[in-house]
Tab-separated table of C-alpha atoms in Angstrom:
chain	number	residue	atom	x	y	z
A	1	MET	CA	-209.544	-4.621	-137.841
A	2	ILE	CA	-207.116	-2.734	-140.093
A	3	LYS	CA	-207.494	-3.201	-143.823
A	4	SER	CA	-204.935	-4.000	-146.494
A	5	LEU	CA	-203.251	-1.116	-148.305
A	6	ARG	CA	-205.137	-2.323	-151.374
A	7	ALA	CA	-208.537	-2.019	-149.646
A	8	ASN	CA	-207.608	1.442	-148.373
A	9	HIS	CA	-206.612	2.539	-151.901
A	10	HIS	CA	-203.280	3.531	-150.376
A	11	ILE	CA	-200.661	4.855	-152.762
A	12	LEU	CA	-198.216	2.187	-151.557
A	13	ALA	CA	-200.543	-0.533	-152.886
A	14	ASN	CA	-198.927	0.502	-156.167
A	15	THR	CA	-195.634	-1.398	-156.582
A	16	GLN	CA	-194.205	1.277	-158.903
A	17	GLU	CA	-194.591	3.798	-156.109
A	18	GLN	CA	-192.738	1.507	-153.707
A	19	LEU	CA	-189.920	1.019	-156.221
A	20	ARG	CA	-189.741	4.771	-156.752
A	21	ILE	CA	-189.326	5.393	-153.026
A	22	LEU	CA	-186.680	2.674	-152.789
A	23	SER	CA	-184.625	4.155	-155.597
A	24	GLU	CA	-184.906	7.827	-154.700
A	25	GLY	CA	-183.923	9.863	-151.640
A	26	MET	CA	-180.661	8.968	-149.937
A	27	PHE	CA	-179.756	6.460	-152.643
A	28	ALA	CA	-180.268	8.855	-155.535
A	29	ASP	CA	-178.419	11.616	-153.618
A	30	GLY	CA	-175.414	9.368	-153.160
A	31	GLU	CA	-175.700	9.698	-149.389
A	32	LEU	CA	-176.025	5.921	-149.186
A	33	PRO	CA	-174.601	3.370	-151.648
A	34	THR	CA	-177.156	1.432	-153.683
A	35	PHE	CA	-177.352	-2.342	-153.265
A	36	GLU	CA	-175.858	-2.644	-156.739
A	37	ASP	CA	-172.876	-0.502	-155.629
A	38	LYS	CA	-172.341	-2.741	-152.601
A	39	LEU	CA	-172.496	-5.940	-154.660
A	40	SER	CA	-170.094	-4.477	-157.228
A	41	LEU	CA	-167.561	-3.720	-154.497
A	42	ILE	CA	-167.449	-7.392	-153.535
A	43	ASN	CA	-167.620	-8.640	-157.141
A	44	GLU	CA	-171.084	-10.126	-156.731
A	45	TYR	CA	-172.868	-7.950	-159.263
A	46	PRO	CA	-174.810	-9.147	-161.167
A	47	LEU	CA	-176.095	-11.529	-158.520
A	48	LYS	CA	-176.331	-15.062	-159.916
A	49	PRO	CA	-178.253	-18.066	-158.624
A	50	ASN	CA	-176.882	-21.424	-157.506
A	51	SER	CA	-178.778	-24.659	-158.097
A	52	LEU	CA	-182.513	-24.443	-157.639
A	53	GLU	CA	-183.570	-26.269	-154.478
A	54	ILE	CA	-186.707	-24.565	-153.189
A	55	PHE	CA	-189.880	-23.867	-155.066
A	56	GLN	CA	-191.730	-21.264	-153.009
A	57	VAL	CA	-195.307	-21.133	-154.189
A	58	ASN	CA	-197.637	-18.373	-153.092
A	59	VAL	CA	-201.094	-19.935	-153.418
A	60	GLY	CA	-203.004	-16.712	-152.741
A	61	TYR	CA	-203.014	-13.446	-150.865
A	62	MET	CA	-206.175	-14.113	-148.838
A	63	CYS	CA	-205.570	-14.269	-145.098
A	64	ASN	CA	-207.664	-14.274	-141.928
A	65	GLN	CA	-205.178	-11.829	-140.357
A	66	VAL	CA	-204.004	-8.340	-141.290
A	67	CYS	CA	-200.534	-8.056	-139.738
A	68	LYS	CA	-198.992	-4.620	-139.539
A	69	HIS	CA	-195.682	-5.627	-141.116
A	70	CYS	CA	-197.037	-7.960	-143.843
A	71	HIS	CA	-194.969	-7.682	-147.031
A	72	VAL	CA	-197.763	-9.374	-148.992
A	73	ASP	CA	-200.415	-6.856	-147.883
A	74	ALA	CA	-202.551	-9.936	-147.279
A	75	GLY	CA	-205.968	-9.917	-145.650
A	76	PRO	CA	-209.562	-11.116	-145.853
A	77	ASP	CA	-210.267	-8.695	-148.704
A	78	ARG	CA	-207.536	-10.082	-150.966
A	79	LYS	CA	-209.134	-12.472	-153.453
A	80	GLU	CA	-206.116	-13.451	-155.581
A	81	ILE	CA	-205.916	-17.220	-155.505
A	82	MET	CA	-204.025	-19.975	-157.359
A	83	THR	CA	-206.152	-22.367	-159.410
A	84	ARG	CA	-205.744	-26.131	-159.538
A	85	ASP	CA	-204.529	-25.834	-163.151
A	86	THR	CA	-201.640	-23.643	-162.073
A	87	MET	CA	-200.889	-26.046	-159.231
A	88	LYS	CA	-200.768	-28.865	-161.796
A	89	MET	CA	-198.076	-26.952	-163.687
A	90	CYS	CA	-196.108	-26.673	-160.412
A	91	ILE	CA	-196.412	-30.429	-159.831
A	92	ASP	CA	-195.135	-31.178	-163.342
A	93	ILE	CA	-192.110	-28.975	-162.744
A	94	ILE	CA	-191.433	-30.534	-159.336
A	95	ARG	CA	-191.253	-33.911	-161.126
A	96	LYS	CA	-189.147	-32.745	-164.049
A	97	ALA	CA	-186.720	-30.403	-162.293
A	98	ASN	CA	-186.109	-32.622	-159.256
A	99	ILE	CA	-187.158	-29.894	-156.817
A	100	LYS	CA	-186.171	-30.829	-153.254
A	101	THR	CA	-188.452	-28.526	-151.284
A	102	LEU	CA	-191.912	-27.166	-151.919
A	103	ASP	CA	-192.510	-24.130	-149.708
A	104	LEU	CA	-196.167	-23.077	-149.571
A	105	THR	CA	-196.979	-19.559	-148.540
A	106	GLY	CA	-199.725	-16.925	-148.873
A	107	GLY	CA	-201.764	-15.174	-147.322
A	108	ALA	CA	-202.895	-18.114	-145.313
A	109	PRO	CA	-202.092	-20.941	-147.756
A	110	GLU	CA	-204.637	-23.207	-146.051
A	111	MET	CA	-207.441	-20.891	-147.265
A	112	ASN	CA	-206.902	-21.924	-150.872
A	113	PRO	CA	-209.670	-24.518	-151.563
A	114	ASP	CA	-207.158	-26.721	-153.424
A	115	PHE	CA	-204.480	-26.482	-150.740
A	116	ARG	CA	-204.889	-30.044	-149.465
A	117	TRP	CA	-205.012	-31.456	-152.976
A	118	PHE	CA	-201.785	-29.623	-153.799
A	119	VAL	CA	-199.991	-31.008	-150.741
A	120	GLU	CA	-201.089	-34.581	-151.489
A	121	GLU	CA	-200.084	-34.334	-155.152
A	122	ALA	CA	-196.696	-32.850	-154.266
A	123	ASN	CA	-196.058	-35.805	-151.990
A	124	LYS	CA	-196.972	-38.179	-154.801
A	125	ALA	CA	-194.602	-36.263	-157.081
A	126	GLY	CA	-191.783	-37.239	-154.732
A	127	VAL	CA	-190.666	-33.936	-153.308
A	128	ASP	CA	-188.293	-34.372	-150.306
A	129	GLU	CA	-189.939	-31.780	-148.113
A	130	ILE	CA	-193.155	-29.762	-148.067
A	131	ILE	CA	-193.176	-26.627	-145.960
A	132	VAL	CA	-196.380	-24.840	-145.030
A	133	ARG	CA	-196.042	-21.306	-143.696
A	134	SER	CA	-198.990	-21.255	-141.348
A	135	ASN	CA	-200.126	-18.219	-139.407
A	136	LEU	CA	-201.422	-20.657	-136.719
A	137	THR	CA	-204.710	-18.847	-136.030
A	138	ILE	CA	-206.197	-20.286	-139.224
A	139	ILE	CA	-206.313	-23.672	-137.450
A	140	LEU	CA	-208.872	-22.201	-135.029
A	141	ALA	CA	-210.600	-19.836	-137.452
A	142	ASN	CA	-213.275	-22.265	-138.584
A	143	PRO	CA	-214.224	-25.896	-137.734
A	144	SER	CA	-213.212	-26.979	-141.231
A	145	TYR	CA	-209.595	-26.137	-140.338
A	146	HIS	CA	-209.507	-27.841	-136.922
A	147	ASP	CA	-208.091	-31.065	-138.386
A	148	LEU	CA	-205.172	-29.311	-140.087
A	149	PRO	CA	-202.619	-30.600	-137.536
A	150	GLN	CA	-203.677	-34.159	-138.375
A	151	PHE	CA	-203.591	-33.402	-142.116
A	152	PHE	CA	-200.096	-31.926	-141.781
A	153	LYS	CA	-198.960	-35.008	-139.882
A	154	GLU	CA	-200.401	-37.469	-142.407
A	155	ASN	CA	-198.639	-35.639	-145.219
A	156	LYS	CA	-195.336	-35.156	-143.340
A	157	VAL	CA	-195.566	-31.405	-143.782
A	158	ARG	CA	-193.011	-29.201	-142.045
A	159	VAL	CA	-194.892	-26.399	-140.314
A	160	ILE	CA	-193.216	-22.995	-140.079
A	161	SER	CA	-195.182	-20.432	-138.145
A	162	SER	CA	-194.841	-16.790	-137.291
A	163	LEU	CA	-194.858	-15.931	-133.628
A	164	PRO	CA	-193.415	-12.451	-133.140
A	165	PHE	CA	-192.840	-12.880	-129.420
A	166	TYR	CA	-193.352	-15.219	-126.492
A	167	GLN	CA	-195.507	-12.623	-124.737
A	168	PRO	CA	-198.982	-11.428	-125.819
A	169	ASP	CA	-198.389	-7.687	-126.062
A	170	LYS	CA	-195.869	-7.521	-128.918
A	171	THR	CA	-197.551	-10.359	-130.802
A	172	ASP	CA	-201.010	-8.765	-130.661
A	173	ARG	CA	-199.660	-5.330	-131.569
A	174	GLN	CA	-198.079	-6.736	-134.724
A	175	ARG	CA	-200.614	-9.364	-135.733
A	176	GLY	CA	-203.958	-8.299	-134.211
A	177	LYS	CA	-205.801	-8.501	-130.903
A	178	GLY	CA	-206.159	-12.022	-129.568
A	179	VAL	CA	-203.680	-13.532	-132.040
A	180	PHE	CA	-201.237	-14.561	-129.312
A	181	GLU	CA	-203.814	-16.589	-127.388
A	182	LYS	CA	-205.041	-18.356	-130.529
A	183	SER	CA	-201.466	-18.992	-131.696
A	184	ILE	CA	-200.633	-20.627	-128.365
A	185	LYS	CA	-203.698	-22.848	-128.627
A	186	ALA	CA	-202.767	-23.834	-132.201
A	187	LEU	CA	-199.183	-24.633	-131.167
A	188	GLN	CA	-200.548	-26.860	-128.396
A	189	MET	CA	-202.798	-28.630	-130.934
A	190	LEU	CA	-199.764	-29.220	-133.168
A	191	ASN	CA	-197.788	-30.493	-130.180
A	192	GLU	CA	-200.632	-32.898	-129.367
A	193	VAL	CA	-200.262	-34.727	-132.699
A	194	GLY	CA	-196.469	-34.846	-132.253
A	195	TYR	CA	-195.175	-31.665	-133.907
A	196	GLY	CA	-192.063	-30.260	-132.268
A	197	LYS	CA	-191.680	-33.382	-130.123
A	198	GLU	CA	-188.429	-35.328	-130.060
A	199	GLY	CA	-188.389	-38.535	-132.079
A	200	THR	CA	-191.533	-37.891	-134.126
A	201	GLY	CA	-189.748	-36.396	-137.130
A	202	LEU	CA	-192.546	-33.823	-137.299
A	203	LEU	CA	-190.846	-30.451	-137.562
A	204	MET	CA	-192.442	-27.271	-136.264
A	205	ASP	CA	-190.368	-24.096	-136.464
A	206	LEU	CA	-191.201	-20.579	-135.380
A	207	VAL	CA	-190.407	-17.321	-137.112
A	208	TYR	CA	-189.530	-14.091	-135.312
A	209	ASN	CA	-189.846	-10.719	-137.011
A	210	PRO	CA	-188.875	-7.627	-135.009
A	211	ALA	CA	-191.975	-5.731	-133.911
A	212	GLY	CA	-190.663	-2.447	-135.269
A	213	ALA	CA	-187.858	-0.585	-137.019
A	214	PHE	CA	-184.934	-2.525	-135.623
A	215	LEU	CA	-182.910	-5.588	-136.545
A	216	PRO	CA	-183.639	-9.035	-135.103
A	217	ALA	CA	-181.794	-10.270	-132.050
A	218	ASP	CA	-179.263	-13.097	-132.187
A	219	GLN	CA	-181.125	-16.165	-133.463
A	220	LEU	CA	-179.667	-18.703	-131.023
A	221	GLN	CA	-180.144	-16.467	-128.009
A	222	LEU	CA	-183.722	-15.736	-128.990
A	223	GLU	CA	-184.407	-19.421	-129.646
A	224	ARG	CA	-183.237	-20.203	-126.106
A	225	ASP	CA	-185.558	-17.504	-124.718
A	226	PHE	CA	-188.547	-18.672	-126.754
A	227	LYS	CA	-187.997	-22.322	-125.806
A	228	LYS	CA	-187.684	-21.525	-122.114
A	229	GLU	CA	-190.659	-19.160	-121.961
A	230	LEU	CA	-193.045	-21.203	-124.125
A	231	LYS	CA	-192.198	-24.383	-122.212
A	232	ASN	CA	-192.528	-22.800	-118.774
A	233	HIS	CA	-195.744	-20.906	-119.407
A	234	PHE	CA	-197.592	-23.003	-122.000
A	235	ASP	CA	-195.799	-26.396	-122.108
A	236	ILE	CA	-195.042	-25.862	-125.810
A	237	ASP	CA	-192.141	-27.533	-127.649
A	238	PHE	CA	-190.838	-26.559	-131.059
A	239	ASN	CA	-187.757	-27.268	-133.173
A	240	SER	CA	-186.022	-24.106	-134.386
A	241	LEU	CA	-186.577	-20.383	-134.281
A	242	PHE	CA	-185.801	-18.415	-137.451
A	243	THR	CA	-185.169	-14.698	-137.197
A	244	ILE	CA	-186.194	-12.641	-140.210
A	245	THR	CA	-185.398	-8.992	-140.880
A	246	ASN	CA	-188.356	-6.843	-141.918
A	247	LEU	CA	-187.895	-5.710	-145.507
A	248	PRO	CA	-188.865	-2.130	-146.372
A	249	ILE	CA	-191.742	-2.912	-148.696
A	250	SER	CA	-195.540	-2.857	-148.564
A	251	ARG	CA	-197.068	-2.429	-145.075
A	252	PHE	CA	-193.724	-2.269	-143.302
A	253	LEU	CA	-192.607	0.450	-145.718
A	254	GLU	CA	-195.845	2.298	-144.962
A	255	PHE	CA	-195.057	2.015	-141.235
A	256	LEU	CA	-191.488	3.281	-141.757
A	257	LEU	CA	-192.649	6.293	-143.756
A	258	ARG	CA	-195.599	7.128	-141.510
A	259	THR	CA	-193.484	7.034	-138.349
A	260	ASP	CA	-190.507	8.886	-139.863
A	261	ASN	CA	-188.289	5.816	-139.421
A	262	TYR	CA	-187.531	5.152	-143.102
A	263	ASP	CA	-184.200	6.999	-143.476
A	264	ASP	CA	-182.777	5.677	-140.205
A	265	TYR	CA	-183.893	2.120	-140.944
A	266	MET	CA	-182.358	2.114	-144.431
A	267	GLU	CA	-179.136	3.539	-143.028
A	268	LYS	CA	-179.142	0.836	-140.383
A	269	LEU	CA	-179.560	-1.872	-143.039
A	270	VAL	CA	-176.816	-0.405	-145.227
A	271	ASN	CA	-174.393	-0.069	-142.298
A	272	ALA	CA	-175.108	-3.669	-141.298
A	273	PHE	CA	-174.391	-4.995	-144.826
A	274	ASN	CA	-172.578	-8.294	-144.435
A	275	PRO	CA	-170.752	-9.651	-147.507
A	276	ALA	CA	-170.844	-13.143	-145.970
A	277	ALA	CA	-174.655	-13.037	-146.002
A	278	VAL	CA	-174.637	-12.408	-149.765
A	279	LYS	CA	-173.349	-15.970	-150.275
A	280	GLY	CA	-176.476	-17.439	-148.702
A	281	VAL	CA	-179.310	-15.138	-149.765
A	282	MET	CA	-182.404	-17.184	-150.525
A	283	CYS	CA	-182.869	-15.893	-154.064
A	284	ARG	CA	-179.828	-18.003	-155.011
A	285	ASN	CA	-181.511	-21.362	-154.342
A	286	THR	CA	-185.196	-20.430	-154.376
A	287	LEU	CA	-187.726	-19.524	-156.990
A	288	SER	CA	-190.952	-17.751	-156.076
A	289	VAL	CA	-194.183	-18.482	-157.956
A	290	ASP	CA	-197.256	-16.247	-157.779
A	291	TYR	CA	-200.907	-17.299	-157.898
A	292	GLN	CA	-200.994	-16.806	-161.675
A	293	GLY	CA	-197.855	-18.857	-162.276
A	294	TYR	CA	-195.393	-16.017	-162.832
A	295	LEU	CA	-191.848	-16.470	-161.556
A	296	TYR	CA	-189.833	-14.203	-159.253
A	297	ASP	CA	-186.427	-14.286	-157.578
A	298	CYS	CA	-188.091	-14.181	-154.144
A	299	ASP	CA	-191.410	-13.523	-152.428
A	300	PHE	CA	-190.416	-9.880	-151.850
A	301	ASN	CA	-189.719	-9.312	-155.544
A	302	GLN	CA	-193.097	-10.944	-156.200
A	303	MET	CA	-194.790	-8.322	-154.057
A	304	LEU	CA	-192.906	-5.570	-155.905
A	305	GLY	CA	-193.962	-7.013	-159.266
A	306	LEU	CA	-190.329	-7.698	-160.236
A	307	LYS	CA	-190.565	-10.865	-162.331
A	308	VAL	CA	-187.420	-12.862	-163.109
A	309	GLN	CA	-185.342	-11.612	-166.006
A	310	LYS	CA	-187.321	-11.910	-169.234
A	311	ALA	CA	-184.754	-14.101	-170.979
A	312	ALA	CA	-185.096	-16.673	-168.178
A	313	GLY	CA	-188.799	-17.267	-168.923
A	314	GLN	CA	-191.245	-15.476	-166.683
A	315	HIS	CA	-194.024	-18.050	-166.370
A	316	LEU	CA	-194.369	-21.681	-165.323
A	317	ARG	CA	-195.306	-22.591	-168.907
A	318	ASP	CA	-191.887	-21.289	-170.076
A	319	PHE	CA	-190.018	-23.125	-167.315
A	320	ASP	CA	-186.455	-23.895	-168.370
A	321	ILE	CA	-184.088	-24.810	-165.566
A	322	ASN	CA	-180.962	-23.982	-167.573
A	323	LYS	CA	-182.157	-20.520	-168.433
A	324	LEU	CA	-183.295	-19.898	-164.865
A	325	GLU	CA	-180.013	-21.041	-163.335
A	326	ASN	CA	-178.150	-18.672	-165.629
A	327	ARG	CA	-180.314	-15.629	-164.993
A	328	GLU	CA	-179.353	-12.409	-163.283
A	329	ILE	CA	-181.288	-11.832	-160.063
A	330	LYS	CA	-183.228	-8.572	-159.926
A	331	ILE	CA	-182.313	-6.313	-157.033
A	332	SER	CA	-183.309	-3.032	-155.422
A	333	GLN	CA	-182.580	-1.386	-152.072
A	334	HIS	CA	-185.018	-3.668	-150.221
A	335	CYS	CA	-182.429	-6.441	-150.738
A	336	TYR	CA	-180.320	-4.828	-147.992
A	337	GLY	CA	-182.801	-6.467	-145.603
A	338	CYS	CA	-181.526	-9.937	-146.533
A	339	THR	CA	-177.835	-9.048	-146.142
A	340	ALA	CA	-177.929	-7.073	-142.881
A	341	GLY	CA	-176.085	-8.521	-139.903
A	342	ALA	CA	-176.375	-12.284	-139.761
A	343	GLY	CA	-178.513	-12.181	-142.907
A	344	SER	CA	-182.134	-13.089	-143.357
A	345	SER	CA	-184.060	-15.690	-145.298
A	346	CYS	CA	-187.227	-17.728	-144.963
A	347	GLN	CA	-185.010	-20.222	-143.102
A	348	GLY	CA	-183.608	-17.594	-140.741
A	349	THR	CA	-180.058	-16.272	-140.608
A	350	VAL	CA	-177.641	-17.180	-143.384
A	351	ALA	CA	-174.238	-16.017	-142.095
B	1	MET	CA	-180.697	23.292	-134.811
B	2	GLU	CA	-177.955	25.775	-134.024
B	3	LYS	CA	-179.853	27.122	-131.039
B	4	THR	CA	-180.442	23.754	-129.422
B	5	TYR	CA	-178.020	21.744	-127.344
B	6	TYR	CA	-178.935	18.343	-128.773
B	7	ASP	CA	-179.433	17.216	-132.365
B	8	PRO	CA	-180.320	13.520	-132.984
B	9	ALA	CA	-178.207	13.645	-136.158
B	10	ASP	CA	-175.115	14.264	-134.018
B	11	LEU	CA	-175.261	10.702	-132.702
B	12	LYS	CA	-174.243	9.418	-136.134
B	13	LYS	CA	-171.300	11.834	-136.115
B	14	PHE	CA	-169.862	10.428	-132.910
B	15	GLY	CA	-166.884	9.023	-134.819
B	16	ASP	CA	-166.088	12.504	-136.123
B	17	VAL	CA	-164.690	13.492	-132.720
B	18	ALA	CA	-161.442	11.953	-134.030
B	19	GLU	CA	-161.076	15.040	-136.231
B	20	PHE	CA	-159.775	17.137	-133.341
B	21	GLY	CA	-157.662	14.394	-131.746
B	22	PRO	CA	-157.340	11.101	-133.610
B	23	GLU	CA	-154.986	9.276	-131.250
B	24	LEU	CA	-157.044	9.549	-128.105
B	25	ALA	CA	-160.238	8.989	-130.079
B	26	LYS	CA	-158.845	5.749	-131.451
B	27	LYS	CA	-157.907	4.599	-127.979
B	28	PHE	CA	-161.365	5.442	-126.722
B	29	PHE	CA	-163.227	3.678	-129.550
B	30	ASP	CA	-161.001	0.594	-129.336
B	31	TYR	CA	-161.657	0.464	-125.612
B	32	TYR	CA	-165.382	1.088	-126.145
B	33	GLY	CA	-165.589	-1.743	-128.642
B	34	ASP	CA	-163.831	-4.149	-126.303
B	35	VAL	CA	-166.022	-3.187	-123.349
B	36	PHE	CA	-169.185	-4.207	-125.187
B	37	LYS	CA	-167.869	-7.539	-126.453
B	38	GLU	CA	-169.431	-10.687	-125.036
B	39	GLY	CA	-167.458	-11.559	-121.896
B	40	ALA	CA	-168.291	-12.675	-118.375
B	41	LEU	CA	-171.425	-10.610	-119.009
B	42	THR	CA	-173.518	-11.218	-122.096
B	43	ALA	CA	-173.822	-8.519	-124.741
B	44	ARG	CA	-177.500	-8.245	-123.746
B	45	GLU	CA	-176.640	-7.638	-120.081
B	46	LYS	CA	-174.109	-4.996	-121.081
B	47	SER	CA	-176.691	-3.283	-123.267
B	48	LEU	CA	-179.136	-3.111	-120.356
B	49	ILE	CA	-176.441	-1.751	-118.017
B	50	ALA	CA	-175.612	0.878	-120.643
B	51	LEU	CA	-179.298	1.787	-120.887
B	52	ALA	CA	-179.579	2.161	-117.123
B	53	VAL	CA	-176.396	4.269	-116.923
B	54	ALA	CA	-177.609	6.389	-119.842
B	55	HIS	CA	-180.596	7.354	-117.721
B	56	ALA	CA	-178.397	8.085	-114.713
B	57	ILE	CA	-176.172	10.437	-116.674
B	58	GLN	CA	-179.167	11.684	-118.699
B	59	CYS	CA	-177.457	11.265	-122.060
B	60	PRO	CA	-180.127	11.475	-124.808
B	61	TYR	CA	-177.748	10.077	-127.418
B	62	CYS	CA	-177.038	7.062	-125.214
B	63	ILE	CA	-180.729	6.501	-124.412
B	64	ASP	CA	-181.484	6.540	-128.140
B	65	ALA	CA	-178.619	4.185	-128.986
B	66	TYR	CA	-179.141	1.681	-126.183
B	67	THR	CA	-182.917	1.507	-126.541
B	68	SER	CA	-182.370	0.377	-130.150
B	69	ASP	CA	-179.513	-1.877	-129.131
B	70	SER	CA	-181.554	-3.473	-126.331
B	71	LEU	CA	-184.485	-4.159	-128.682
B	72	GLU	CA	-182.088	-5.720	-131.166
B	73	LYS	CA	-180.772	-7.965	-128.420
B	74	GLY	CA	-184.252	-9.257	-127.614
B	75	VAL	CA	-184.789	-7.207	-124.450
B	76	THR	CA	-188.471	-6.640	-123.664
B	77	ASP	CA	-190.101	-3.276	-122.917
B	78	GLU	CA	-190.755	-4.521	-119.394
B	79	GLN	CA	-187.073	-5.336	-118.853
B	80	MET	CA	-185.984	-1.933	-120.163
B	81	MET	CA	-188.374	-0.181	-117.797
B	82	GLU	CA	-187.179	-2.284	-114.858
B	83	ALA	CA	-183.600	-1.263	-115.689
B	84	VAL	CA	-184.636	2.405	-115.559
B	85	HIS	CA	-186.304	1.825	-112.201
B	86	VAL	CA	-183.019	0.377	-110.945
B	87	THR	CA	-181.372	3.641	-112.036
B	88	THR	CA	-184.063	5.612	-110.267
B	89	ALA	CA	-183.760	3.563	-107.091
B	90	ILE	CA	-179.999	4.090	-106.988
B	91	ARG	CA	-180.263	7.787	-107.799
B	92	GLY	CA	-183.003	8.299	-105.224
B	93	GLY	CA	-181.211	6.096	-102.734
B	94	ALA	CA	-177.998	8.073	-103.217
B	95	SER	CA	-179.774	11.189	-101.995
B	96	LEU	CA	-181.672	9.422	-99.286
B	97	VAL	CA	-178.661	7.632	-97.790
B	98	HIS	CA	-177.072	11.052	-97.169
B	99	SER	CA	-179.940	11.754	-94.809
B	100	VAL	CA	-178.110	9.544	-92.324
B	101	GLN	CA	-175.447	12.258	-92.253
B	102	MET	CA	-178.159	14.850	-91.781
B	103	MET	CA	-179.681	12.843	-88.961
B	104	ASN	CA	-176.287	12.273	-87.334
B	105	LYS	CA	-175.534	15.963	-87.471
B	106	SER	CA	-178.957	16.951	-86.264
B	107	LYS	CA	-178.776	14.529	-83.356
B	108	LYS	CA	-175.323	15.751	-82.438
B	109	LEU	CA	-176.426	19.345	-82.440
B	110	SER	CA	-179.664	18.730	-80.667
B	111	MET	CA	-180.162	18.285	-76.945
């Protein structure tokens, strides 16, 4: 099994090094316009948020998988984990700020020992929707997780799961040997309790990331392919497929640099810049919370250590919706990933 | 790079051919753009055809461009390889079918 960049003491485990790479080279030379330049041209700089709708909480970086493209650099060796006290602060804010959606991510969020408590409390707090970003294999990883589909159902959780492809090869190359087979089994278990089935109201969506240095295919076309193939071969039903562009940070950045794809990939993202996608980027309606309770404009900025603007209050204990909704969103060249082509967000394309 | 015939960086300069003849270049690129639009064939089908033709005419720039394009249109590795085998079958078949002429001639000349 490959290890996280952190466990390998890789230089890219340092966020400052990643930010240095993103700001230098073609962008410093003027060969390519910076993201700030592009936003200025369309009068969107500084980038400002709309109303806060989604609270995306990263409950820890521990994961049972070590995917090659992971922007979190998650893995079994990552011990960072959110405590119940921090979760309590999140619940208070959900109540006070009328948050519509709680989006739980990780690592494998289910590995946090207080995960189930958090979900139940969020439901009591009256949130409209709870999303769990499940890697699927966690359901089979240990008998204590086998009842997760039932737990999700009882708590009306929306399950969003990564499945890079409807065939084993690409999935296993990106996410680890045997992941495809386990993912299929987990999807079937979710189907068995009603997820992805018409009329149950239990939503199960899949996420597609390209398995390499290229942009995702058309979301609708790919959704048709996935639905047809998964139904024909494994009798699996699901609701929607979301395509997400790989952002050049963490392990994917390491891949781009190691394989000499970095310059071409960045050029591809810049050339595919779509002003229409800027309107719907997720940082405008989402706030990302890390395991310690610090606030970020998105999960990617979290992994780069770019907290929200200081004046907006950088921790849950300083939470002030007015200040946050008037902040300036922090950007770097990785943001081109969210505005390329049809755009990219945790809910798929945006334009 | 001056002593090689192909430079990958030249692919990005394709548009620069307008420098020596803008009018015809514009016509070509307009036409090119229209050809690859979704039509009776899907954009994905057109990308695969382009990939197969690229192998027939052995254009490294085109192979580079349409491998990326095919991946971005959700084409699998298996499908790309099958497209290349179609190219190979046609190319091989094109030679082989001429053997009928050879056989005809041989039979005519032979007692």
